[in-house]
Amino acid sequence: MTKRFTALGCALTVSVLALTTTAFADDDKNAAFYNAALGKVNSSLSETEGADQGRVASAEIANVRTLVGQGQAYVASDKLDEAAGILERAQVSARYARMKVERVGAESRATEAQTQATAALKAAADSKVAAETMQAKAKDLESRGL
């Protein structure tokens, strides 16, 4: 499942980067372009929201939803220069929210791995003590000729 989220995060990052690059490559974008780009941001945001099990990025997600609404209002008002700026902010904020969710997931996996490593080290230490005890007992029996 974590591989899926990581792959999804990478795919979303690449697609949002591509959108950002194309958004500024040509100043003659029309309303359809901005509506489609804002829709893609909203769609990626829904995926991020679904992956945000701990609700760690809820404030960022709400902020991006507000930006998308503002962007759509600018497009409807034919203020495409303003829409371009809002689109860029929305894309960057959506990426930030996604990365925040991924970071928390990675930290959780790291904590779990650390817990497992600590348990394995304790088990190894316990086994060492038990082995040393048995070795001492074997030597004692051998020294007594048993």
Coordinates of C-alpha atoms in Angstrom, one line a residue:
M1 CA 0.0 0.0 0.0
T2 CA 2.9 2.4 0.8
K3 CA 4.4 1.6 -2.6
R4 CA 1.1 2.6 -4.2
F5 CA 1.1 6.0 -2.3
T6 CA 4.8 6.6 -3.1
A7 CA 4.2 5.8 -6.8
L8 CA 1.0 7.9 -6.7
G9 CA 2.9 10.8 -5.1
C10 CA 5.6 10.7 -7.7
A11 CA 3.1 10.5 -10.5
L12 CA 1.2 13.5 -9.1
T13 CA 4.3 15.5 -8.6
V14 CA 5.5 14.9 -12.1
S15 CA 2.0 15.8 -13.5
V16 CA 1.8 18.9 -11.4
L17 CA 5.3 20.0 -12.4
A18 CA 4.3 19.4 -16.1
L19 CA 1.2 21.6 -15.6
T20 CA 3.3 24.3 -13.9
T21 CA 5.8 24.3 -16.7
T22 CA 3.2 24.4 -19.4
A23 CA 1.2 27.1 -17.6
F24 CA 4.0 29.5 -18.0
A25 CA 5.3 28.4 -21.4
D26 CA 2.6 30.2 -23.2
D27 CA 0.9 33.4 -22.1
D28 CA -2.1 32.8 -24.5
K29 CA -3.9 30.2 -22.4
N30 CA -7.7 30.3 -22.6
A31 CA -10.4 29.7 -20.1
A32 CA -10.7 26.1 -21.0
F33 CA -7.0 25.5 -20.2
Y34 CA -7.4 27.1 -16.7
N35 CA -10.6 25.3 -16.0
A36 CA -9.0 22.0 -16.9
A37 CA -5.8 22.7 -14.9
L38 CA -7.8 23.7 -11.9
G39 CA -9.9 20.6 -12.2
K40 CA -6.7 18.5 -12.3
V41 CA -5.5 20.2 -9.1
N42 CA -8.9 19.5 -7.5
S43 CA -8.7 15.9 -8.6
S44 CA -5.2 15.4 -7.3
L45 CA -6.3 17.0 -4.0
S46 CA -9.1 14.4 -3.7
E47 CA -6.5 11.7 -3.9
T48 CA -4.4 13.4 -1.3
E49 CA -7.3 13.8 0.9
G50 CA -8.1 10.1 0.6
A51 CA -4.5 9.2 1.6
D52 CA -4.5 11.7 4.5
Q53 CA -5.6 9.1 7.1
G54 CA -4.4 11.2 10.0
R55 CA -5.8 14.4 8.7
V56 CA -2.4 16.1 9.0
A57 CA -2.9 18.1 5.8
S58 CA -6.5 19.2 6.3
A59 CA -5.7 22.9 6.6
E60 CA -3.6 22.8 3.4
I61 CA -6.3 20.9 1.6
A62 CA -8.9 23.4 2.6
N63 CA -6.6 26.2 1.5
V64 CA -6.1 24.6 -1.9
R65 CA -9.9 24.1 -2.3
T66 CA -10.3 27.9 -1.6
L67 CA -7.6 28.7 -4.2
V68 CA -9.3 26.5 -6.8
G69 CA -12.6 28.3 -6.2
Q70 CA -10.8 31.7 -6.5
G71 CA -9.2 30.5 -9.7
Q72 CA -12.5 29.4 -11.2
A73 CA -14.0 32.7 -10.2
Y74 CA -11.2 34.5 -12.0
V75 CA -11.7 32.4 -15.1
A76 CA -15.4 33.0 -15.1
S77 CA -14.7 36.7 -14.9
D78 CA -12.2 36.4 -17.7
K79 CA -9.3 37.5 -15.5
L80 CA -6.9 34.9 -16.8
D81 CA -3.7 36.7 -15.6
E82 CA -5.1 36.4 -12.0
A83 CA -6.2 32.8 -12.7
A84 CA -2.6 32.0 -13.8
G85 CA -1.2 33.2 -10.5
I86 CA -3.9 31.4 -8.5
L87 CA -3.3 28.2 -10.5
E88 CA 0.4 28.2 -9.7
R89 CA -0.3 28.8 -6.0
A90 CA -2.9 26.0 -6.0
Q91 CA -0.5 23.6 -7.7
V92 CA 2.3 24.3 -5.3
S93 CA 0.0 24.1 -2.3
A94 CA -1.4 20.8 -3.5
R95 CA 2.1 19.4 -3.9
Y96 CA 2.9 20.6 -0.4
A97 CA -0.1 18.9 1.1
R98 CA 0.8 15.7 -0.7
M99 CA 4.4 15.8 0.5
K100 CA 3.2 16.5 4.0
V101 CA 1.0 13.4 3.9
E102 CA 3.8 11.3 2.5
R103 CA 6.3 12.6 5.1
V104 CA 3.9 11.6 8.0
G105 CA 3.5 8.2 6.4
A106 CA 7.3 7.8 6.1
E107 CA 7.8 8.9 9.7
S108 CA 5.2 6.4 10.8
R109 CA 6.9 3.6 8.9
A110 CA 10.3 4.6 10.3
T111 CA 8.9 4.6 13.9
E112 CA 7.4 1.1 13.3
A113 CA 10.8 -0.1 11.9
Q114 CA 12.6 1.3 14.8
T115 CA 10.2 -0.5 17.2
Q116 CA 10.8 -3.7 15.4
A117 CA 14.5 -3.2 15.4
T118 CA 14.5 -2.6 19.2
A119 CA 12.5 -5.7 19.7
A120 CA 14.9 -7.7 17.5
L121 CA 17.9 -6.4 19.5
K122 CA 16.2 -7.3 22.8
A123 CA 15.5 -10.8 21.5
A124 CA 19.1 -11.2 20.3
A125 CA 20.4 -10.0 23.7
D126 CA 18.1 -12.5 25.5
S127 CA 19.3 -15.3 23.2
K128 CA 22.9 -14.4 23.9
V129 CA 22.3 -14.5 27.7
A130 CA 20.5 -17.9 27.3
A131 CA 23.3 -19.3 25.2
E132 CA 26.0 -18.1 27.6
T133 CA 24.0 -19.7 30.5
M134 CA 23.8 -23.0 28.7
Q135 CA 27.5 -22.8 27.7
A136 CA 28.4 -22.2 31.4
K137 CA 26.1 -25.1 32.5
A138 CA 27.7 -27.4 29.8
K139 CA 31.2 -26.5 31.0
D140 CA 30.2 -27.1 34.6
L141 CA 28.8 -30.5 33.8
E142 CA 31.9 -31.4 31.7
S143 CA 34.2 -30.3 34.6
R144 CA 32.3 -32.6 36.9
G145 CA 32.7 -35.5 34.4
L146 CA 29.1 -35.7 33.6

